[in-house]
mmCIF file of C-alpha atoms in Angstrom:
data_model
loop_
_atom_site.group_PDB
_atom_site.id
_atom_site.type_symbol
_atom_site.label_atom_id
_atom_site.label_comp_id
_atom_site.label_asym_id
_atom_site.label_seq_id
_atom_site.Cartn_x
_atom_site.Cartn_y
_atom_site.Cartn_z
ATOM 1 C CA MET B 1 -22.150 100.792 12.959
ATOM 2 C CA ALA B 2 -25.789 99.723 12.875
ATOM 3 C CA ILE B 3 -26.836 96.822 15.048
ATOM 4 C CA LEU B 4 -29.379 94.500 13.487
ATOM 5 C CA PRO B 5 -32.440 93.571 15.515
ATOM 6 C CA PRO B 6 -32.449 90.018 16.872
ATOM 7 C CA ARG B 7 -34.816 88.806 14.172
ATOM 8 C CA PHE B 8 -32.392 89.938 11.444
ATOM 9 C CA ALA B 9 -29.284 88.642 13.180
ATOM 10 C CA CYS B 10 -27.404 85.811 11.519
ATOM 11 C CA PRO B 11 -28.166 82.489 13.223
ATOM 12 C CA LYS B 12 -25.343 80.775 14.982
ATOM 13 C CA ARG B 13 -23.706 78.033 13.015
ATOM 14 C CA ARG B 14 -24.653 74.660 14.404
ATOM 15 C CA GLU B 15 -21.653 72.546 15.217
ATOM 16 C CA ARG B 16 -21.690 69.128 13.634
ATOM 17 C CA SER B 17 -21.028 66.120 15.820
ATOM 18 C CA PRO B 18 -17.753 64.316 15.088
ATOM 19 C CA LEU B 19 -19.770 61.075 14.942
ATOM 20 C CA ALA B 20 -22.148 62.368 12.269
ATOM 21 C CA VAL B 21 -22.286 60.310 9.082
ATOM 22 C CA ASP B 22 -22.203 62.211 5.804
ATOM 23 C CA GLY B 23 -23.814 60.648 2.800
ATOM 24 C CA SER B 24 -26.982 60.161 0.838
ATOM 25 C CA ASP B 25 -30.396 59.325 2.238
ATOM 26 C CA LEU B 26 -29.577 55.631 1.795
ATOM 27 C CA ILE B 27 -26.170 55.530 3.483
ATOM 28 C CA LEU B 28 -27.276 56.827 6.886
ATOM 29 C CA PRO B 29 -30.146 54.320 7.381
ATOM 30 C CA LEU B 30 -27.832 51.552 6.194
ATOM 31 C CA VAL B 31 -25.202 52.522 8.766
ATOM 32 C CA ILE B 32 -27.835 52.596 11.526
ATOM 33 C CA PHE B 33 -29.205 49.223 10.391
ATOM 34 C CA VAL B 34 -25.786 47.545 10.488
ATOM 35 C CA ALA B 35 -24.885 49.160 13.814
ATOM 36 C CA GLU B 36 -28.102 48.089 15.562
ATOM 37 C CA MET B 37 -27.854 44.603 14.064
ATOM 38 C CA CYS B 38 -24.356 44.266 15.550
ATOM 39 C CA VAL B 39 -25.545 45.655 18.906
ATOM 40 C CA VAL B 40 -28.383 43.148 19.305
ATOM 41 C CA THR B 41 -26.314 40.241 17.984
ATOM 42 C CA ILE B 42 -23.526 40.972 20.458
ATOM 43 C CA GLY B 43 -26.067 41.574 23.225
ATOM 44 C CA THR B 44 -27.750 38.222 22.601
ATOM 45 C CA LEU B 45 -24.414 36.426 22.746
ATOM 46 C CA ARG B 46 -23.429 38.356 25.874
ATOM 47 C CA ILE B 47 -26.568 37.257 27.712
ATOM 48 C CA ILE B 48 -25.926 33.646 26.703
ATOM 49 C CA PHE B 49 -22.323 33.818 27.909
ATOM 50 C CA VAL B 50 -23.434 35.388 31.197
ATOM 51 C CA ALA B 51 -25.978 32.606 31.726
ATOM 52 C CA ARG B 52 -23.276 30.010 31.077
ATOM 53 C CA GLY B 53 -20.822 31.619 33.490
ATOM 54 C CA HIS B 54 -18.220 32.969 31.033
ATOM 55 C CA ARG B 55 -16.879 35.794 33.199
ATOM 56 C CA TYR B 56 -14.228 37.029 30.762
ATOM 57 C CA ILE B 57 -15.851 37.019 27.341
ATOM 58 C CA ALA B 58 -19.139 38.603 28.541
ATOM 59 C CA PRO B 59 -17.577 41.935 29.682
ATOM 60 C CA VAL B 60 -15.631 42.212 26.419
ATOM 61 C CA LEU B 61 -18.809 41.770 24.405
ATOM 62 C CA GLY B 62 -20.566 44.277 26.668
ATOM 63 C CA PHE B 63 -17.909 46.910 25.934
ATOM 64 C CA PHE B 64 -18.362 46.668 22.164
ATOM 65 C CA GLU B 65 -22.141 46.398 22.521
ATOM 66 C CA ILE B 66 -22.529 49.709 24.354
ATOM 67 C CA LEU B 67 -19.909 51.426 22.164
ATOM 68 C CA ILE B 68 -21.746 50.596 18.944
ATOM 69 C CA TRP B 69 -25.106 51.402 20.557
ATOM 70 C CA LEU B 70 -23.948 54.911 21.479
ATOM 71 C CA PHE B 71 -22.836 55.457 17.896
ATOM 72 C CA ALA B 72 -26.192 54.291 16.492
ATOM 73 C CA MET B 73 -28.193 56.415 18.941
ATOM 74 C CA SER B 74 -26.108 59.505 18.170
ATOM 75 C CA GLN B 75 -27.030 59.173 14.492
ATOM 76 C CA ILE B 76 -30.734 58.827 15.286
ATOM 77 C CA MET B 77 -30.753 61.809 17.667
ATOM 78 C CA GLN B 78 -29.228 63.964 14.933
ATOM 79 C CA ASN B 79 -31.863 62.851 12.408
ATOM 80 C CA LEU B 80 -35.095 62.694 14.399
ATOM 81 C CA SER B 81 -37.132 63.855 11.393
ATOM 82 C CA ASP B 82 -35.925 61.018 9.150
ATOM 83 C CA TRP B 83 -38.291 58.047 9.432
ATOM 84 C CA ASN B 84 -35.913 55.916 7.394
ATOM 85 C CA CYS B 85 -33.542 55.917 10.368
ATOM 86 C CA PHE B 86 -36.271 54.610 12.679
ATOM 87 C CA ILE B 87 -37.193 51.842 10.252
ATOM 88 C CA ALA B 88 -33.535 50.909 9.796
ATOM 89 C CA PHE B 89 -33.082 50.771 13.583
ATOM 90 C CA ALA B 90 -36.100 48.464 13.981
ATOM 91 C CA LEU B 91 -34.971 46.178 11.154
ATOM 92 C CA GLY B 92 -31.474 45.958 12.626
ATOM 93 C CA PHE B 93 -32.933 45.026 16.021
ATOM 94 C CA THR B 94 -35.052 42.282 14.430
ATOM 95 C CA LEU B 95 -32.252 40.742 12.387
ATOM 96 C CA GLY B 96 -29.802 41.026 15.294
ATOM 97 C CA ASN B 97 -31.945 38.738 17.448
ATOM 98 C CA TYR B 98 -32.031 36.121 14.697
ATOM 99 C CA LEU B 99 -28.286 36.291 14.051
ATOM 100 C CA GLY B 100 -27.470 36.073 17.768
ATOM 101 C CA ILE B 101 -29.479 32.881 18.177
ATOM 102 C CA LEU B 102 -28.037 31.442 14.958
ATOM 103 C CA ILE B 103 -24.442 32.082 16.054
ATOM 104 C CA GLU B 104 -25.135 30.590 19.497
ATOM 105 C CA LYS B 105 -26.416 27.414 17.871
ATOM 106 C CA ARG B 106 -23.296 27.242 15.715
ATOM 107 C CA LEU B 107 -21.088 27.683 18.778
ATOM 108 C CA ALA B 108 -23.072 24.984 20.656
ATOM 109 C CA LEU B 109 -21.456 25.690 24.018
ATOM 110 C CA GLY B 110 -22.166 23.570 27.079
ATOM 111 C CA MET B 111 -23.372 20.042 27.742
ATOM 112 C CA ALA B 112 -26.604 18.153 27.105
ATOM 113 C CA ILE B 113 -28.157 14.917 28.294
ATOM 114 C CA VAL B 114 -29.852 12.638 25.763
ATOM 115 C CA ARG B 115 -32.503 10.197 26.990
ATOM 116 C CA ILE B 116 -33.551 7.421 24.618
ATOM 117 C CA ILE B 117 -36.691 5.471 25.558
ATOM 118 C CA THR B 118 -37.625 2.352 23.616
ATOM 119 C CA HIS B 119 -39.701 -0.825 23.914
ATOM 120 C CA ARG B 120 -37.238 -2.757 21.764
ATOM 121 C CA ASP B 121 -33.836 -4.197 22.505
ATOM 122 C CA ALA B 122 -31.296 -1.369 22.378
ATOM 123 C CA THR B 123 -28.161 -3.513 22.599
ATOM 124 C CA THR B 124 -26.948 -2.563 19.120
ATOM 125 C CA LEU B 125 -27.410 1.144 19.782
ATOM 126 C CA ILE B 126 -25.657 0.903 23.146
ATOM 127 C CA ASP B 127 -22.711 -0.913 21.573
ATOM 128 C CA GLN B 128 -22.422 1.722 18.852
ATOM 129 C CA LEU B 129 -22.526 4.560 21.378
ATOM 130 C CA ARG B 130 -19.799 2.958 23.463
ATOM 131 C CA ALA B 131 -17.766 2.213 20.335
ATOM 132 C CA SER B 132 -17.894 5.956 19.617
ATOM 133 C CA ASP B 133 -16.536 6.641 23.155
ATOM 134 C CA PHE B 134 -19.829 7.958 24.523
ATOM 135 C CA GLY B 135 -20.608 7.124 28.139
ATOM 136 C CA VAL B 136 -23.897 5.228 28.423
ATOM 137 C CA THR B 137 -26.158 4.456 31.383
ATOM 138 C CA CYS B 138 -29.109 2.053 30.974
ATOM 139 C CA VAL B 139 -32.077 1.598 33.306
ATOM 140 C CA GLU B 140 -35.372 -0.260 33.127
ATOM 141 C CA GLY B 141 -38.637 1.634 33.350
ATOM 142 C CA ILE B 142 -42.369 1.309 32.853
ATOM 143 C CA GLY B 143 -44.126 3.365 30.217
ATOM 144 C CA SER B 144 -47.736 3.692 29.140
ATOM 145 C CA ARG B 145 -47.455 0.448 27.143
ATOM 146 C CA GLY B 146 -45.380 -1.615 29.511
ATOM 147 C CA LYS B 147 -41.695 -2.059 30.215
ATOM 148 C CA VAL B 148 -39.208 0.201 28.441
ATOM 149 C CA GLN B 149 -35.454 0.571 28.299
ATOM 150 C CA ILE B 150 -34.011 4.007 29.043
ATOM 151 C CA VAL B 151 -30.590 4.819 27.597
ATOM 152 C CA MET B 152 -28.947 8.017 28.859
ATOM 153 C CA THR B 153 -25.763 9.725 27.754
ATOM 154 C CA VAL B 154 -24.203 13.117 28.544
ATOM 155 C CA VAL B 155 -22.494 14.787 25.592
ATOM 156 C CA LYS B 156 -21.222 18.141 24.446
ATOM 157 C CA ARG B 157 -23.810 20.074 22.463
ATOM 158 C CA LYS B 158 -21.534 20.041 19.439
ATOM 159 C CA GLN B 159 -21.809 16.243 19.406
ATOM 160 C CA LEU B 160 -25.618 16.137 19.324
ATOM 161 C CA PRO B 161 -25.802 15.667 15.522
ATOM 162 C CA GLU B 162 -23.534 12.620 15.842
ATOM 163 C CA ILE B 163 -25.718 11.151 18.610
ATOM 164 C CA VAL B 164 -28.918 11.750 16.639
ATOM 165 C CA GLY B 165 -27.330 10.129 13.589
ATOM 166 C CA LEU B 166 -26.460 7.000 15.581
ATOM 167 C CA ILE B 167 -29.999 6.797 16.971
ATOM 168 C CA GLU B 168 -31.646 7.141 13.575
ATOM 169 C CA THR B 169 -29.247 4.643 12.001
ATOM 170 C CA HIS B 170 -29.168 1.869 14.613
ATOM 171 C CA HIS B 171 -32.517 2.364 16.365
ATOM 172 C CA PRO B 172 -34.918 4.171 14.004
ATOM 173 C CA GLY B 173 -38.220 5.250 15.449
ATOM 174 C CA ALA B 174 -36.934 5.454 19.023
ATOM 175 C CA PHE B 175 -38.185 8.276 21.215
ATOM 176 C CA TYR B 176 -35.434 10.550 22.511
ATOM 177 C CA ALA B 177 -35.313 13.834 24.397
ATOM 178 C CA VAL B 178 -32.472 16.336 24.760
ATOM 179 C CA ASP B 179 -32.020 18.620 27.780
ATOM 180 C CA GLU B 180 -29.269 21.158 28.447
ATOM 181 C CA LEU B 181 -27.137 20.713 31.568
ATOM 182 C CA ALA B 182 -26.007 23.544 33.809
ATOM 183 C CA SER B 183 -22.916 21.574 34.846
ATOM 184 C CA ALA B 184 -21.451 18.075 34.982
ATOM 185 C CA SER B 185 -18.432 16.921 36.950
ATOM 186 C CA GLU B 186 -17.175 13.635 35.531
ATOM 187 C CA GLY B 187 -17.891 11.159 32.780
ATOM 188 C CA VAL B 188 -16.792 9.541 29.526
ATOM 189 C CA PHE B 189 -16.596 11.813 26.500
ATOM 190 C CA PRO B 190 -15.121 11.323 23.015
ATOM 191 C CA ALA B 191 -12.279 13.532 21.871
ATOM 192 C CA ALA B 192 -13.486 16.784 20.343
ATOM 193 C CA LYS B 193 -13.038 17.121 16.593
ATOM 194 C CA LYS B 194 -11.449 20.414 15.632
ATOM 195 C CA GLY B 195 -12.886 22.309 12.715
ATOM 196 C CA PRO B 196 -12.987 25.831 11.293
ATOM 197 C CA GLY B 197 -14.460 28.243 13.813
ATOM 198 C CA ILE B 198 -16.940 31.028 13.167
ATOM 199 C CA LEU B 199 -15.338 33.508 15.574
ATOM 200 C CA PRO B 200 -12.000 35.349 15.270
ATOM 201 C CA LEU B 201 -9.065 33.487 16.807
ATOM 202 C CA PRO B 202 -8.562 35.868 19.805
ATOM 203 C CA ILE B 203 -12.220 35.514 20.833
ATOM 204 C CA SER B 204 -12.091 31.734 20.373
ATOM 205 C CA LYS B 205 -9.004 31.546 22.597
ATOM 206 C CA LEU B 206 -10.714 33.677 25.241
ATOM 207 C CA ILE B 207 -13.725 31.338 25.265
ATOM 208 C CA SER B 208 -11.418 28.309 25.516
ATOM 209 C CA PHE B 209 -9.548 29.925 28.427
ATOM 210 C CA GLN B 210 -12.801 30.602 30.277
ATOM 211 C CA PHE B 211 -13.993 27.027 29.680
ATOM 212 C CA ALA B 212 -10.693 25.668 31.012
ATOM 213 C CA ARG B 213 -11.306 27.487 34.308
ATOM 214 C CA SER B 214 -14.840 26.118 34.687
ATOM 215 C CA PRO B 215 -15.852 22.829 36.402
ATOM 216 C CA LEU B 216 -16.590 21.321 32.986
ATOM 217 C CA ALA B 217 -12.860 21.265 32.277
ATOM 218 C CA ALA B 218 -12.557 18.267 34.611
ATOM 219 C CA MET B 219 -14.288 16.077 32.020
ATOM 220 C CA GLN B 220 -11.633 14.546 29.807
ATOM 221 C CA PRO B 221 -11.877 11.891 27.091
ATOM 222 C CA GLY B 222 -11.223 8.437 28.497
ATOM 223 C CA ASP B 223 -12.147 9.365 32.077
ATOM 224 C CA THR B 224 -13.969 6.263 33.319
ATOM 225 C CA ARG B 225 -15.147 7.747 36.596
ATOM 226 C CA GLY B 226 -18.836 8.476 37.051
ATOM 227 C CA ILE B 227 -20.979 7.224 34.161
ATOM 228 C CA ASP B 228 -19.945 3.751 33.050
#
C-alpha cells in the first residue's frame, strides 16, 4: 500500500465547537450583537448594584454577564476573518451602555435630597409637600440677592417626578437641586405606590430582599423621627 507524501495527505477534519452558530452571514452577526448588548446592559446594572451595596443581586448578574460574554467571544474567535462580527460586537457594546443606563433610571433605586431655594414665600409649597406626606425642613439663608428660604426634603428617587410636579405647580420658577444620597437613617416618607415592574418577578423579589436588609429599610411611612 502506497503512502502519500505529507503534501498529498488528506487534511485532518477540524472539529466544530459545540457553541458554534450555524446560519447565514446575517444570523451570526445578529447573535453576536444581541449577546454583547445583553452583556454590557447586565454589566452596567451590576456595577450600579455594587455601588449601592446590593450584595445578592450583583453576583447573580455577574454570573449571567460572564456566561453570555464567553459565548459571544467564542463566536468571534471562530470567525476572525468576518468583519461583520466585529461591527456587530461594537454596536452591541454601544447599545448595551445606553440600555443599562435607561433601565437604571426606570428602576430609580436609592434616595435623593431635593433642595428648593426661593426668594418668595414658600408656605403653600411646604403645606402641599406635607399634605403629600413628604418630610420637610426649612431654613433661612442669604443668597446673592438677599435673604432666601431653603426647603429640603429627602425622598425616594421614584418619587422625584411627584416632587418636581408639586414645585412647578405651587411654586413655579423656583430654583431646586437634586442630589443622590448614599444612605439615610430616619425620616418621613409617603407610602410607595406599586406599579408594573420592568424586571422579572424573581429578580424584583431579590432586589426587595436586599433592600430590606439595608439601613434604608428603617425608613417607614409615618415615622416622625428625624426630619419634621
